JSON list of C-alpha atoms in Angstrom, two decimals:
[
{"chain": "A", "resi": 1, "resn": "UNK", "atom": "CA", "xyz": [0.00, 0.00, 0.00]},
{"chain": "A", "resi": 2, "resn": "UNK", "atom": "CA", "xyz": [0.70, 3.82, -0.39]},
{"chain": "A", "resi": 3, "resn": "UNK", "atom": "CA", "xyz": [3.68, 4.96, 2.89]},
{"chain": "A", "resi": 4, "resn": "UNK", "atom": "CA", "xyz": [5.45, 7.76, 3.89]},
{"chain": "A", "resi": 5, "resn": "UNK", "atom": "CA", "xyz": [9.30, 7.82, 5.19]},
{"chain": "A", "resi": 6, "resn": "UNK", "atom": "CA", "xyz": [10.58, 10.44, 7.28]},
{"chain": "A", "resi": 7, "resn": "UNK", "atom": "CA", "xyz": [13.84, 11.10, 8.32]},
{"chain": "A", "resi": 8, "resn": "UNK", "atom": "CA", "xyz": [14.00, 9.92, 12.43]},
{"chain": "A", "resi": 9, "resn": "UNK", "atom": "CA", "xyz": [13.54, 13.19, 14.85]},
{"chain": "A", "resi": 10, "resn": "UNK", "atom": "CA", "xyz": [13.99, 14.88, 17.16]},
{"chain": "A", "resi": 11, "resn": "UNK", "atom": "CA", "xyz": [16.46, 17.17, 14.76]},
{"chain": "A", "resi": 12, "resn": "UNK", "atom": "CA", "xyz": [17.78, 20.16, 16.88]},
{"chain": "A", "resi": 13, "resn": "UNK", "atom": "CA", "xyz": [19.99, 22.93, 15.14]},
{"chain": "A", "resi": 14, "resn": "UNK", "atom": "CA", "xyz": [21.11, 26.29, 15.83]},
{"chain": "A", "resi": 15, "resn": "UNK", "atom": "CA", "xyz": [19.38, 29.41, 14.87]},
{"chain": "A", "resi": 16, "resn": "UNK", "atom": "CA", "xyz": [20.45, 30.60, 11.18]},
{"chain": "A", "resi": 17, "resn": "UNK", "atom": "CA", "xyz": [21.67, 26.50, 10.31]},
{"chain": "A", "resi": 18, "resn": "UNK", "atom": "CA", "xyz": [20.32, 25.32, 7.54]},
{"chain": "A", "resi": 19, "resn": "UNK", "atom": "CA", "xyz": [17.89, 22.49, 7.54]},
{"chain": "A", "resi": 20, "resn": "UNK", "atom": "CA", "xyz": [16.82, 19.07, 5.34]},
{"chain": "A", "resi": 21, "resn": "UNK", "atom": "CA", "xyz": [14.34, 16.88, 6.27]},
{"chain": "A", "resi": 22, "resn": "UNK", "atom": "CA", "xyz": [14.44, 13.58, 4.19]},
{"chain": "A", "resi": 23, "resn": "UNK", "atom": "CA", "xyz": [10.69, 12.51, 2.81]},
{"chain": "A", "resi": 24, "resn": "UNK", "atom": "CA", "xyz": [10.67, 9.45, 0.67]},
{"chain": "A", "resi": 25, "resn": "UNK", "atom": "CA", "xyz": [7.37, 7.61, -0.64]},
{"chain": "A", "resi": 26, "resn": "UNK", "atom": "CA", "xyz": [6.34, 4.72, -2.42]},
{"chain": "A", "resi": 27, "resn": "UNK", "atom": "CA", "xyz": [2.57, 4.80, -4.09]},
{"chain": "A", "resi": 28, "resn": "UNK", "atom": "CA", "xyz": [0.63, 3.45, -7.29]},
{"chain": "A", "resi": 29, "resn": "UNK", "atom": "CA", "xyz": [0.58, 6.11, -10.06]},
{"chain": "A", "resi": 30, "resn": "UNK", "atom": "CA", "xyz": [1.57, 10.03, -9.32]},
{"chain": "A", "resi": 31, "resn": "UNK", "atom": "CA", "xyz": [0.74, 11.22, -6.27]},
{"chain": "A", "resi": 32, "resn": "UNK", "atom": "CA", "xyz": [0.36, 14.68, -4.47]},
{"chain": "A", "resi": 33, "resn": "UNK", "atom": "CA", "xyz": [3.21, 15.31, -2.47]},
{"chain": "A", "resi": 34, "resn": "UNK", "atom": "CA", "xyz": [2.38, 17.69, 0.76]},
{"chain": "A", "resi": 35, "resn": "UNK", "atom": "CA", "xyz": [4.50, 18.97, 4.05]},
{"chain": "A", "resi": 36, "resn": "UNK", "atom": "CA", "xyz": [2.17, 19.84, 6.33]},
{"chain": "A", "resi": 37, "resn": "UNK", "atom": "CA", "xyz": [3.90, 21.50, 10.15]},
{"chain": "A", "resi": 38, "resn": "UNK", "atom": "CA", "xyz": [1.96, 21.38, 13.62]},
{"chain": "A", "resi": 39, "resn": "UNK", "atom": "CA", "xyz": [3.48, 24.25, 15.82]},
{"chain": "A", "resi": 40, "resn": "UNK", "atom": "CA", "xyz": [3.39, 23.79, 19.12]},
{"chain": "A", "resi": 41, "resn": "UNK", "atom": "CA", "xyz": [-0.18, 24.34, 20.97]},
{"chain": "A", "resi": 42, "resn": "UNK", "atom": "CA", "xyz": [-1.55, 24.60, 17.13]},
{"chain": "A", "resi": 43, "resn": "UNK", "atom": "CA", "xyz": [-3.71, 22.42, 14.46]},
{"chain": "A", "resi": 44, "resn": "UNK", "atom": "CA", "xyz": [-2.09, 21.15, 11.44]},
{"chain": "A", "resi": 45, "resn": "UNK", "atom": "CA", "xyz": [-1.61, 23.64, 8.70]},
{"chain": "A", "resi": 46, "resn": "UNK", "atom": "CA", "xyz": [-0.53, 23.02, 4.84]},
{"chain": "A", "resi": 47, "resn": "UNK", "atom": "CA", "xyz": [2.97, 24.42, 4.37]},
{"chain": "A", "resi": 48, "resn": "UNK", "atom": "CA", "xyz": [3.62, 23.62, 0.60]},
{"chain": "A", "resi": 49, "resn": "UNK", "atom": "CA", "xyz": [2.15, 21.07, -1.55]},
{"chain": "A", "resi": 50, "resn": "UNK", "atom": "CA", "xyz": [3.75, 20.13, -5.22]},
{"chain": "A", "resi": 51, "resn": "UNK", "atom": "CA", "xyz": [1.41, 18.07, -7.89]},
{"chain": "A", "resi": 52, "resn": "UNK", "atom": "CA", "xyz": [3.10, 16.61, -10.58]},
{"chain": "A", "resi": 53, "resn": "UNK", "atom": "CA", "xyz": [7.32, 15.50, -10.80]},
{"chain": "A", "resi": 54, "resn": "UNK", "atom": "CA", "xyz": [9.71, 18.32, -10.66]},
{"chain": "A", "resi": 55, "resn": "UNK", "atom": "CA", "xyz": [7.35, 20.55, -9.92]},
{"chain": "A", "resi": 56, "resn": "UNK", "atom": "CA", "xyz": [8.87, 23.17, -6.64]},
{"chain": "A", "resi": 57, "resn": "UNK", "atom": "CA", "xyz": [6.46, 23.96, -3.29]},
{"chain": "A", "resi": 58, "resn": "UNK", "atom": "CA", "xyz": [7.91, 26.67, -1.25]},
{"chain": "A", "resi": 59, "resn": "UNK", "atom": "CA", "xyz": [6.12, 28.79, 1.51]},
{"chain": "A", "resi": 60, "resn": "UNK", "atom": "CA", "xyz": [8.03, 30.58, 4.47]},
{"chain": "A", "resi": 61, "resn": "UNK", "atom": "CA", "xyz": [11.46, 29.74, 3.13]},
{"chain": "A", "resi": 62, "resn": "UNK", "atom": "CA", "xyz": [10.99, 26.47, 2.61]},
{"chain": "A", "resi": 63, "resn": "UNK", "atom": "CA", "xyz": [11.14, 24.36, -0.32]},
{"chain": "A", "resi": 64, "resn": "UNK", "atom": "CA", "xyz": [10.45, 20.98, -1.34]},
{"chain": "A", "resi": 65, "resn": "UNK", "atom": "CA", "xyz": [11.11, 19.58, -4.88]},
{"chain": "A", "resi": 66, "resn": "UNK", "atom": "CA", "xyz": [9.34, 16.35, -5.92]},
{"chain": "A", "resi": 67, "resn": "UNK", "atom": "CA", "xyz": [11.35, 13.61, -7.57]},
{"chain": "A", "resi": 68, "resn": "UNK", "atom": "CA", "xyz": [9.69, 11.19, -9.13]},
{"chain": "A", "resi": 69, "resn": "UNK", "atom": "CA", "xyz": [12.80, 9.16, -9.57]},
{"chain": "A", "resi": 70, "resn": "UNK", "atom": "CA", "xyz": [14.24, 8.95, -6.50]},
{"chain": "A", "resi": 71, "resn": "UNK", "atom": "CA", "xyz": [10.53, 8.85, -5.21]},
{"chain": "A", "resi": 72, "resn": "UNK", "atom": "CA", "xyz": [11.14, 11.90, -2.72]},
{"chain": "A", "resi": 73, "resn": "UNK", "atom": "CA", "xyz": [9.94, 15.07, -1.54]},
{"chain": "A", "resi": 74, "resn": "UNK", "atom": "CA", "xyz": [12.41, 16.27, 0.99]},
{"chain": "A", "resi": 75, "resn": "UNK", "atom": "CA", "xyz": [12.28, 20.24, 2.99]},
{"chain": "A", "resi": 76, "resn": "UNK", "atom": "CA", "xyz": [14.45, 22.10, 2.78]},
{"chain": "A", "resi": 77, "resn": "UNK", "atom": "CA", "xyz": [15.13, 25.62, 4.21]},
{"chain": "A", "resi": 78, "resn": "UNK", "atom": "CA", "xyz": [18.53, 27.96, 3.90]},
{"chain": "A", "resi": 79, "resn": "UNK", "atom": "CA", "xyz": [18.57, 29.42, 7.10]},
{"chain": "A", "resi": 80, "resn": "UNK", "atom": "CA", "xyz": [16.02, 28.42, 10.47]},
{"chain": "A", "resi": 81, "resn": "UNK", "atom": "CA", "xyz": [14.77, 30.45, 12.80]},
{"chain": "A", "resi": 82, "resn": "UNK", "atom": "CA", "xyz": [13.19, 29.77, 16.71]},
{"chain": "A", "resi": 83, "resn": "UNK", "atom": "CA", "xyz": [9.90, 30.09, 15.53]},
{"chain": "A", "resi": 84, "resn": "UNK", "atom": "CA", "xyz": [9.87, 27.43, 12.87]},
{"chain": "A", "resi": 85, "resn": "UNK", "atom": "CA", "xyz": [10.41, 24.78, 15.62]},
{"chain": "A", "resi": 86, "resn": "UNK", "atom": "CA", "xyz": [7.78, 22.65, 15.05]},
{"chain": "A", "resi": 87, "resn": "UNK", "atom": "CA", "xyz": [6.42, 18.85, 13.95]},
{"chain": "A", "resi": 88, "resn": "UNK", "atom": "CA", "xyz": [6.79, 18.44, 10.38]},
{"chain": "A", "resi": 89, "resn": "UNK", "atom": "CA", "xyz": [4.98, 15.74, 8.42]},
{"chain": "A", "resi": 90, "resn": "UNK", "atom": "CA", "xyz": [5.25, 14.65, 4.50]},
{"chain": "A", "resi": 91, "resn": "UNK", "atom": "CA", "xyz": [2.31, 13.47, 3.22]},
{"chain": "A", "resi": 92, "resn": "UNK", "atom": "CA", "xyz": [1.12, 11.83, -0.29]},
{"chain": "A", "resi": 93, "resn": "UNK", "atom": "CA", "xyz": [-2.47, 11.95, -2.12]},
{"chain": "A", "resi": 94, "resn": "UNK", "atom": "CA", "xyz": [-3.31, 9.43, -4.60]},
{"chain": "A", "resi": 95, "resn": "UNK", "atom": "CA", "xyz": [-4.97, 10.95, -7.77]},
{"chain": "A", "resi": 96, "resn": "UNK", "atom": "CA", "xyz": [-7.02, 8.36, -8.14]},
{"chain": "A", "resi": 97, "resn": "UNK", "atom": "CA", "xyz": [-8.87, 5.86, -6.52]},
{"chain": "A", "resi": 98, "resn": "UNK", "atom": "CA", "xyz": [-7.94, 6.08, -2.38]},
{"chain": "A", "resi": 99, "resn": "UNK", "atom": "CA", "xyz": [-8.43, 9.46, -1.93]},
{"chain": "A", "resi": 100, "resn": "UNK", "atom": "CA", "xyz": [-7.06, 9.74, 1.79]},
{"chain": "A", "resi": 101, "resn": "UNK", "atom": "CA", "xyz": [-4.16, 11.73, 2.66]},
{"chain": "A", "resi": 102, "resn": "UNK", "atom": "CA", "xyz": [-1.13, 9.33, 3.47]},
{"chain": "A", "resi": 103, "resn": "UNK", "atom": "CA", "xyz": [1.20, 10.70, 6.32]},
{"chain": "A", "resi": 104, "resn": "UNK", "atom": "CA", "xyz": [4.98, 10.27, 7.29]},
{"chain": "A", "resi": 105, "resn": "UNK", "atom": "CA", "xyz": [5.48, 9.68, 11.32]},
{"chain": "A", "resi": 106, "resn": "UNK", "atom": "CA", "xyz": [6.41, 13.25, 11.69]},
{"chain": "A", "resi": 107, "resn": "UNK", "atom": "CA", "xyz": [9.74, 15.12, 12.80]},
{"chain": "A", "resi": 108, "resn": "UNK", "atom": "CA", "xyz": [9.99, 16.90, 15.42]},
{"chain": "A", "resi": 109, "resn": "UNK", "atom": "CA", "xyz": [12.14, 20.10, 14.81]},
{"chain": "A", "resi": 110, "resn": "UNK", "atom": "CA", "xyz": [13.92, 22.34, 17.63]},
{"chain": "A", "resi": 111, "resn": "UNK", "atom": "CA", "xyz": [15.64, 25.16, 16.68]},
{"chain": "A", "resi": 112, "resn": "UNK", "atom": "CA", "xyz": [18.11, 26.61, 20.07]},
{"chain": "A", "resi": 113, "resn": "UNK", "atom": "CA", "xyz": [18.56, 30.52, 19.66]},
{"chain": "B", "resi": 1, "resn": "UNK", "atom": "CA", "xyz": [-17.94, 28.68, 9.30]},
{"chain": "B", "resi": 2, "resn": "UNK", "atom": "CA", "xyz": [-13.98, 29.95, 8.93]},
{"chain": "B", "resi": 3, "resn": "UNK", "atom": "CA", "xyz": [-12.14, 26.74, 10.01]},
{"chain": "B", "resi": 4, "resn": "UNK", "atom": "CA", "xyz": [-13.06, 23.23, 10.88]},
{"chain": "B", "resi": 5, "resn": "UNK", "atom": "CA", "xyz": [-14.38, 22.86, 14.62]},
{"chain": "B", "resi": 6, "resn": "UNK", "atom": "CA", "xyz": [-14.16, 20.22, 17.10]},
{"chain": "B", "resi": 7, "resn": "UNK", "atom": "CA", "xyz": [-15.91, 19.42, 20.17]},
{"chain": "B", "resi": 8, "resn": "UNK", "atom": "CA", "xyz": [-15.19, 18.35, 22.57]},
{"chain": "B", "resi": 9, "resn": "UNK", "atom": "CA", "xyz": [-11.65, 19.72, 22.65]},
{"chain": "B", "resi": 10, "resn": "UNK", "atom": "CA", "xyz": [-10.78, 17.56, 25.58]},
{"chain": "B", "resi": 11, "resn": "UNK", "atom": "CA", "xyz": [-12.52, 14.23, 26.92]},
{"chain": "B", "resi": 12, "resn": "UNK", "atom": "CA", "xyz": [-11.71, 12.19, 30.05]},
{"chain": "B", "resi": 13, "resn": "UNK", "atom": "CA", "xyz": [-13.56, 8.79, 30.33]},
{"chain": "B", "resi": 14, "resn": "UNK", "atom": "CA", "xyz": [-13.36, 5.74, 32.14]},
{"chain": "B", "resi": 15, "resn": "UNK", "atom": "CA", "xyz": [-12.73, 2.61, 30.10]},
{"chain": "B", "resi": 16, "resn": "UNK", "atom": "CA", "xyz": [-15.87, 0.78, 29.23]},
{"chain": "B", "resi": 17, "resn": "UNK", "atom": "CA", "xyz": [-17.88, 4.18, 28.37]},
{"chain": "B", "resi": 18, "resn": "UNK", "atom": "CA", "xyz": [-19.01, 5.46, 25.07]},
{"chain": "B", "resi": 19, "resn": "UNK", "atom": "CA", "xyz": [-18.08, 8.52, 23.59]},
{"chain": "B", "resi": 20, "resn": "UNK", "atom": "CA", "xyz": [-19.22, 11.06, 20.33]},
{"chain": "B", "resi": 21, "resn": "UNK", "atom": "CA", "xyz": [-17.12, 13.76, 19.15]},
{"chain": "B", "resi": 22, "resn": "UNK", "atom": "CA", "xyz": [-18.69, 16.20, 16.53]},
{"chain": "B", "resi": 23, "resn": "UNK", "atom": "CA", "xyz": [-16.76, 17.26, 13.36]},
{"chain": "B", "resi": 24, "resn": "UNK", "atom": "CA", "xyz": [-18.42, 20.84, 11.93]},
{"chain": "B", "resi": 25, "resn": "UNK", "atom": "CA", "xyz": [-16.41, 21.21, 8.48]},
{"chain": "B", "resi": 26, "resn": "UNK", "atom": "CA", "xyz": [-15.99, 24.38, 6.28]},
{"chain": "B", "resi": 27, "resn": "UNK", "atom": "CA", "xyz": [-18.97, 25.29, 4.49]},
{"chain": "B", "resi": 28, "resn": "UNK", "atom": "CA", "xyz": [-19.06, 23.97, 1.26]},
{"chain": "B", "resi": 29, "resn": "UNK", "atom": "CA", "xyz": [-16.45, 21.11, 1.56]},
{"chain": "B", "resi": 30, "resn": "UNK", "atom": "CA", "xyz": [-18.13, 18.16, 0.08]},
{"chain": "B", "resi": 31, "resn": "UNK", "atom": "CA", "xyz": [-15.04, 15.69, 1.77]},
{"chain": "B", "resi": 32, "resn": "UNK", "atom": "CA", "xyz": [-14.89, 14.80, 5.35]},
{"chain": "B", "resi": 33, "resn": "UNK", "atom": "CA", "xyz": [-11.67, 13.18, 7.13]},
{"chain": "B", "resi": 34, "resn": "UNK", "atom": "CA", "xyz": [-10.73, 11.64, 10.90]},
{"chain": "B", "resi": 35, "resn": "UNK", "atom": "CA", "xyz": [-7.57, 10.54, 11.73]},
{"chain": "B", "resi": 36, "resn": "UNK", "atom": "CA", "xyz": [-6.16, 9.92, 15.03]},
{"chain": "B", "resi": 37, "resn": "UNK", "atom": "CA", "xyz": [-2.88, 10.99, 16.24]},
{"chain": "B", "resi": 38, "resn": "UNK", "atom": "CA", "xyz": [-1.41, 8.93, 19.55]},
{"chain": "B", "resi": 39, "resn": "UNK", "atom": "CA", "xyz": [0.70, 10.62, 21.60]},
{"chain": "B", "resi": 40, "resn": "UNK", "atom": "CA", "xyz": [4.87, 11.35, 19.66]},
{"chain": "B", "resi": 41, "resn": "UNK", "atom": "CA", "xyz": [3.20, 9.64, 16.52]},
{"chain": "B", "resi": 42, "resn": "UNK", "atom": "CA", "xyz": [2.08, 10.28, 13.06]},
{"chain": "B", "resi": 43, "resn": "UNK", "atom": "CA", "xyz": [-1.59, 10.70, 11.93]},
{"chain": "B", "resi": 44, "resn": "UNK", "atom": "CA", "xyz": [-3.40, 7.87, 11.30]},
{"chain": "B", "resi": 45, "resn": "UNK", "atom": "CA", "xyz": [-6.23, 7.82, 8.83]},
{"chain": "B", "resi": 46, "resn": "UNK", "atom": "CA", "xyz": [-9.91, 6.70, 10.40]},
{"chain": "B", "resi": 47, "resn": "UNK", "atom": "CA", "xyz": [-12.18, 7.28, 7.60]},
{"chain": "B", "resi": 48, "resn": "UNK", "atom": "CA", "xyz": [-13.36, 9.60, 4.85]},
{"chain": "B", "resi": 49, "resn": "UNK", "atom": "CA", "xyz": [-16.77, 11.23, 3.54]},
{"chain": "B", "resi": 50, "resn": "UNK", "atom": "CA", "xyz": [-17.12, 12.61, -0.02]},
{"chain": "B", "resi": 51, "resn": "UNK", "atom": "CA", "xyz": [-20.71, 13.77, -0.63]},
{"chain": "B", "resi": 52, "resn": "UNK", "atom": "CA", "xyz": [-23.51, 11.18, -0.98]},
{"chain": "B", "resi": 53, "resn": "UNK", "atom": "CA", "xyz": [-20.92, 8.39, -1.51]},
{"chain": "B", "resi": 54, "resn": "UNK", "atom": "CA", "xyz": [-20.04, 5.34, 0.45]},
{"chain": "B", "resi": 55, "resn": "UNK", "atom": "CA", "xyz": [-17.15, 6.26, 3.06]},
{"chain": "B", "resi": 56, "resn": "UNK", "atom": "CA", "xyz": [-13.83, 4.80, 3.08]},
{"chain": "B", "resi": 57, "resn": "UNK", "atom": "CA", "xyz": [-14.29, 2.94, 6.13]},
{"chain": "B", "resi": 58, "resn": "UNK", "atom": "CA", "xyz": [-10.83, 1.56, 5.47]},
{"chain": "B", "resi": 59, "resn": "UNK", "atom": "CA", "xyz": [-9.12, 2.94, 8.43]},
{"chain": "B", "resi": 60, "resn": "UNK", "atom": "CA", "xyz": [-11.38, 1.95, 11.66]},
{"chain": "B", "resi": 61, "resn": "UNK", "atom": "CA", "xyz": [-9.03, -0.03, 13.80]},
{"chain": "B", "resi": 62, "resn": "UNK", "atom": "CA", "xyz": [-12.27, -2.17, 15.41]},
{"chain": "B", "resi": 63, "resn": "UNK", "atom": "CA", "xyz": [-15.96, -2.48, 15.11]},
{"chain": "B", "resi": 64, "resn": "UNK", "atom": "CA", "xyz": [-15.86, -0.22, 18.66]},
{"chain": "B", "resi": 65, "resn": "UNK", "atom": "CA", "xyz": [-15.62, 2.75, 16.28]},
{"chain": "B", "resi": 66, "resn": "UNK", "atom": "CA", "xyz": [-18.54, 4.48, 13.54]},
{"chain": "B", "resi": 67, "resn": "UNK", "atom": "CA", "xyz": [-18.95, 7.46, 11.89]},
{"chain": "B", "resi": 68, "resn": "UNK", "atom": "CA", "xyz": [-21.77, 9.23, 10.45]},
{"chain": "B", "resi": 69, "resn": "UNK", "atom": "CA", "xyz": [-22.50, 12.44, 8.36]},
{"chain": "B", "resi": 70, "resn": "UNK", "atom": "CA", "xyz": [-25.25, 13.51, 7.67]},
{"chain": "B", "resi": 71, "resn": "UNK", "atom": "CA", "xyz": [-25.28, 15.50, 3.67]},
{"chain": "B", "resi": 72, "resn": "UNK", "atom": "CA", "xyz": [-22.58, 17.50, 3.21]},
{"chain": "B", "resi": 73, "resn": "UNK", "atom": "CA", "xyz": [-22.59, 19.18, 7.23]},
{"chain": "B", "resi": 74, "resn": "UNK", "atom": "CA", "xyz": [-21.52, 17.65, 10.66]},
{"chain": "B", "resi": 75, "resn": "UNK", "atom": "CA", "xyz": [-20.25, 14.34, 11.55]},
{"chain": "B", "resi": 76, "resn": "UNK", "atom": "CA", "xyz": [-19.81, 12.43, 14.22]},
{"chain": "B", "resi": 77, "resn": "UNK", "atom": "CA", "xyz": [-17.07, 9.89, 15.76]},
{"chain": "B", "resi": 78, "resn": "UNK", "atom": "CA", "xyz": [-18.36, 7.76, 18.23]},
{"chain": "B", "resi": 79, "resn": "UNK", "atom": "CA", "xyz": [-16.24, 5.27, 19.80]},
{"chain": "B", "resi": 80, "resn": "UNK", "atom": "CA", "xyz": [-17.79, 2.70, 22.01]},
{"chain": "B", "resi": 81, "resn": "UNK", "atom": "CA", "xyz": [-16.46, 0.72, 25.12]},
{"chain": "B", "resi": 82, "resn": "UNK", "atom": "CA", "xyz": [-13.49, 2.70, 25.32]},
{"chain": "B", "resi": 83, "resn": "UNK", "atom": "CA", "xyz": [-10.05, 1.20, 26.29]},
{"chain": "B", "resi": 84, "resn": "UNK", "atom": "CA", "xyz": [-7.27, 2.86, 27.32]},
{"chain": "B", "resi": 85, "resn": "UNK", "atom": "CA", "xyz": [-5.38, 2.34, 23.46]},
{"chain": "B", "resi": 86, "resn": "UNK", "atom": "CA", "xyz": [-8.14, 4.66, 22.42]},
{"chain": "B", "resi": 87, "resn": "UNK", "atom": "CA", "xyz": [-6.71, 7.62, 24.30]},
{"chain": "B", "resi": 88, "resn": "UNK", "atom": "CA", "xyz": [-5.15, 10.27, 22.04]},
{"chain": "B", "resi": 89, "resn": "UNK", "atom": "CA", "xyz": [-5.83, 13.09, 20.03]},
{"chain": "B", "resi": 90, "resn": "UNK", "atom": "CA", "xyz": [-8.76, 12.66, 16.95]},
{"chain": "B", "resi": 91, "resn": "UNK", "atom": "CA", "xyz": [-8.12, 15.22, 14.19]},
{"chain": "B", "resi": 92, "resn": "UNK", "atom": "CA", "xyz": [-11.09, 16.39, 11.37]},
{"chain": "B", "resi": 93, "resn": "UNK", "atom": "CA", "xyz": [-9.96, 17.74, 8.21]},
{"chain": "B", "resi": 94, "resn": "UNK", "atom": "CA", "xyz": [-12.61, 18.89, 5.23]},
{"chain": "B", "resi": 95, "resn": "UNK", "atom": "CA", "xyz": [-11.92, 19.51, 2.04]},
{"chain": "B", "resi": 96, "resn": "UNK", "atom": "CA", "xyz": [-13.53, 21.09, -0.93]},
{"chain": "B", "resi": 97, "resn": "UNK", "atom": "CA", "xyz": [-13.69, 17.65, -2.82]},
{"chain": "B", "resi": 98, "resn": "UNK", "atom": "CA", "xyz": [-11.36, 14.42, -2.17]},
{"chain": "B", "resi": 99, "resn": "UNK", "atom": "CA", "xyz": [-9.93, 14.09, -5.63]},
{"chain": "B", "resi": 100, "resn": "UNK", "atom": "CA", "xyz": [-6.80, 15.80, -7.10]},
{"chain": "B", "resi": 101, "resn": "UNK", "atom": "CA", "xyz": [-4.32, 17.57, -4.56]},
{"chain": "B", "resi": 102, "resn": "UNK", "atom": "CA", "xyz": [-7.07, 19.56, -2.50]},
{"chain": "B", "resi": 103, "resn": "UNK", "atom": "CA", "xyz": [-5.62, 20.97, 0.55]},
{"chain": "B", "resi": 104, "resn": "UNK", "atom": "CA", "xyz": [-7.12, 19.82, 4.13]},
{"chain": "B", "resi": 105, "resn": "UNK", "atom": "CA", "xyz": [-8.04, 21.56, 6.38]},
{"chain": "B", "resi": 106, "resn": "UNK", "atom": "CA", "xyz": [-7.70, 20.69, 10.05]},
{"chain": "B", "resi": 107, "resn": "UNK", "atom": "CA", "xyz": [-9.27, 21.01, 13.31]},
{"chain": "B", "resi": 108, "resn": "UNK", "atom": "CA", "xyz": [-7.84, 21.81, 16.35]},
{"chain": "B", "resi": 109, "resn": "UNK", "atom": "CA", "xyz": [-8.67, 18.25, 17.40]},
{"chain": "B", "resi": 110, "resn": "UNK", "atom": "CA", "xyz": [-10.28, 16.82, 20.45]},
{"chain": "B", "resi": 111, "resn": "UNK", "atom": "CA", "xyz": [-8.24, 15.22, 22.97]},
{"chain": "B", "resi": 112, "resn": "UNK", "atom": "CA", "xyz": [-9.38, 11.92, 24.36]},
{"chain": "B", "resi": 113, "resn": "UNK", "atom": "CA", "xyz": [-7.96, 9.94, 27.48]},
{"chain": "B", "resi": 114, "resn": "UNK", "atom": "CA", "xyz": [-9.66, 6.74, 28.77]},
{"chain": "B", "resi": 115, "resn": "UNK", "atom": "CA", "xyz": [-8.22, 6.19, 32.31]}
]
């Protein structure tokens, strides 16, 4: 069936560092790819999406590029700040049939000031 | 309404009762998710609701647990005999249709713990 791979957390960097967090995912057909971030105290909220290989979601300084063939989606963002510490989770969407939104296990993100 | 709401947003219960939490999604969104998210772990997907369609029951971990919806407005998680594995946080998410890359929305879930 359709998964999700995260990179293992808890990742802690210093302010200003910059920051990867590994997605891979393995699905039937061409997905949605999606990062979605849960700050603490805070619902999940969308922070980029990208539909179709190659294509580039970026939002808040962070960027994700999805690969079809290395079948990932990983974030990436030049230069962290405190207030982005937060649980980040990678997500997939079939575009057909299933039409449930697939999550990673989340990673848990601190950044120290 | 402007977001998805949840009620309640926090639910202690002894193991052995029955318990509903209530979904209200954004007006107009046809599709209707729960997931449930145990404590330090990822979101796991319940079951979905797109319009007058047959849900994807796919994700109920038992027979303890239903949902309804009624049209294309409120639904309702009820999860009966509770044990203490059903305690964390159940999350709602609507969205204007289920196909295609449609962007969830999400609640500010409701937090349950079965002591």
């Amino acid at each position: 069936g359709d998964s999700v791979t995260q990179m293992e957390g808890p990742v802690t960097l210093s302010e200003e560092a910059f920051l990867t967090i590994n997605c891979t995912y393995t699905a039937t057909g061409y997905p949605s790819l999606f990062w979605y971030v849960q700050y603490p105290g805070e619902g999940l909220q969308l922070l980029l999406k990208a539909t179709k290989a190659d294509d580039k979601g970026s939002n808040k300084g962070f960027e994700a590029t999805y690969r079809k063939e290395t079948t990932s989606f990983h974030l990436e963002k030049g230069s962290v700040q405190v207030s982005d510490s937060a649980v980040y989770f990678c997500a997939l969407k079939r575009s057909q049939g299933a039409q449930k939104l697939v999550f990673g296990q989340g990673t848990r993100l601190t950044i120290n000031p | 309404g402007a977001g998805v709401s949840q009620s309640p947003s926090n639910k202690v219960t002894e193991k052995g009762k029955d318990v509903e939490l209530r979904c209200d999604p954004i007006s107009g969104h046809t599709a209707l998710y729960w997931y449930r998210q145990r404590l330090g772990q990822g979101l796991e997907f319940l079951i979905y609701f797109q319009g007058n369609s047959a849900p994807d029951k796919s994700g109920l971990p038992s027979d303890r647990f239903s949902a309804e919806r009624t049209g294309e407005s409120v639904s309702t998680l009820t999860i009966q005999r509770t044990q203490q594995e059903d305690s964390a946080v159940y999350l709602c998410a609507s969205s204007l249709e289920a196909s295609g890359a449609n962007v969830l929305t999400f609640g500010a879930g409701s937090r349950l713990t079965v002591l």
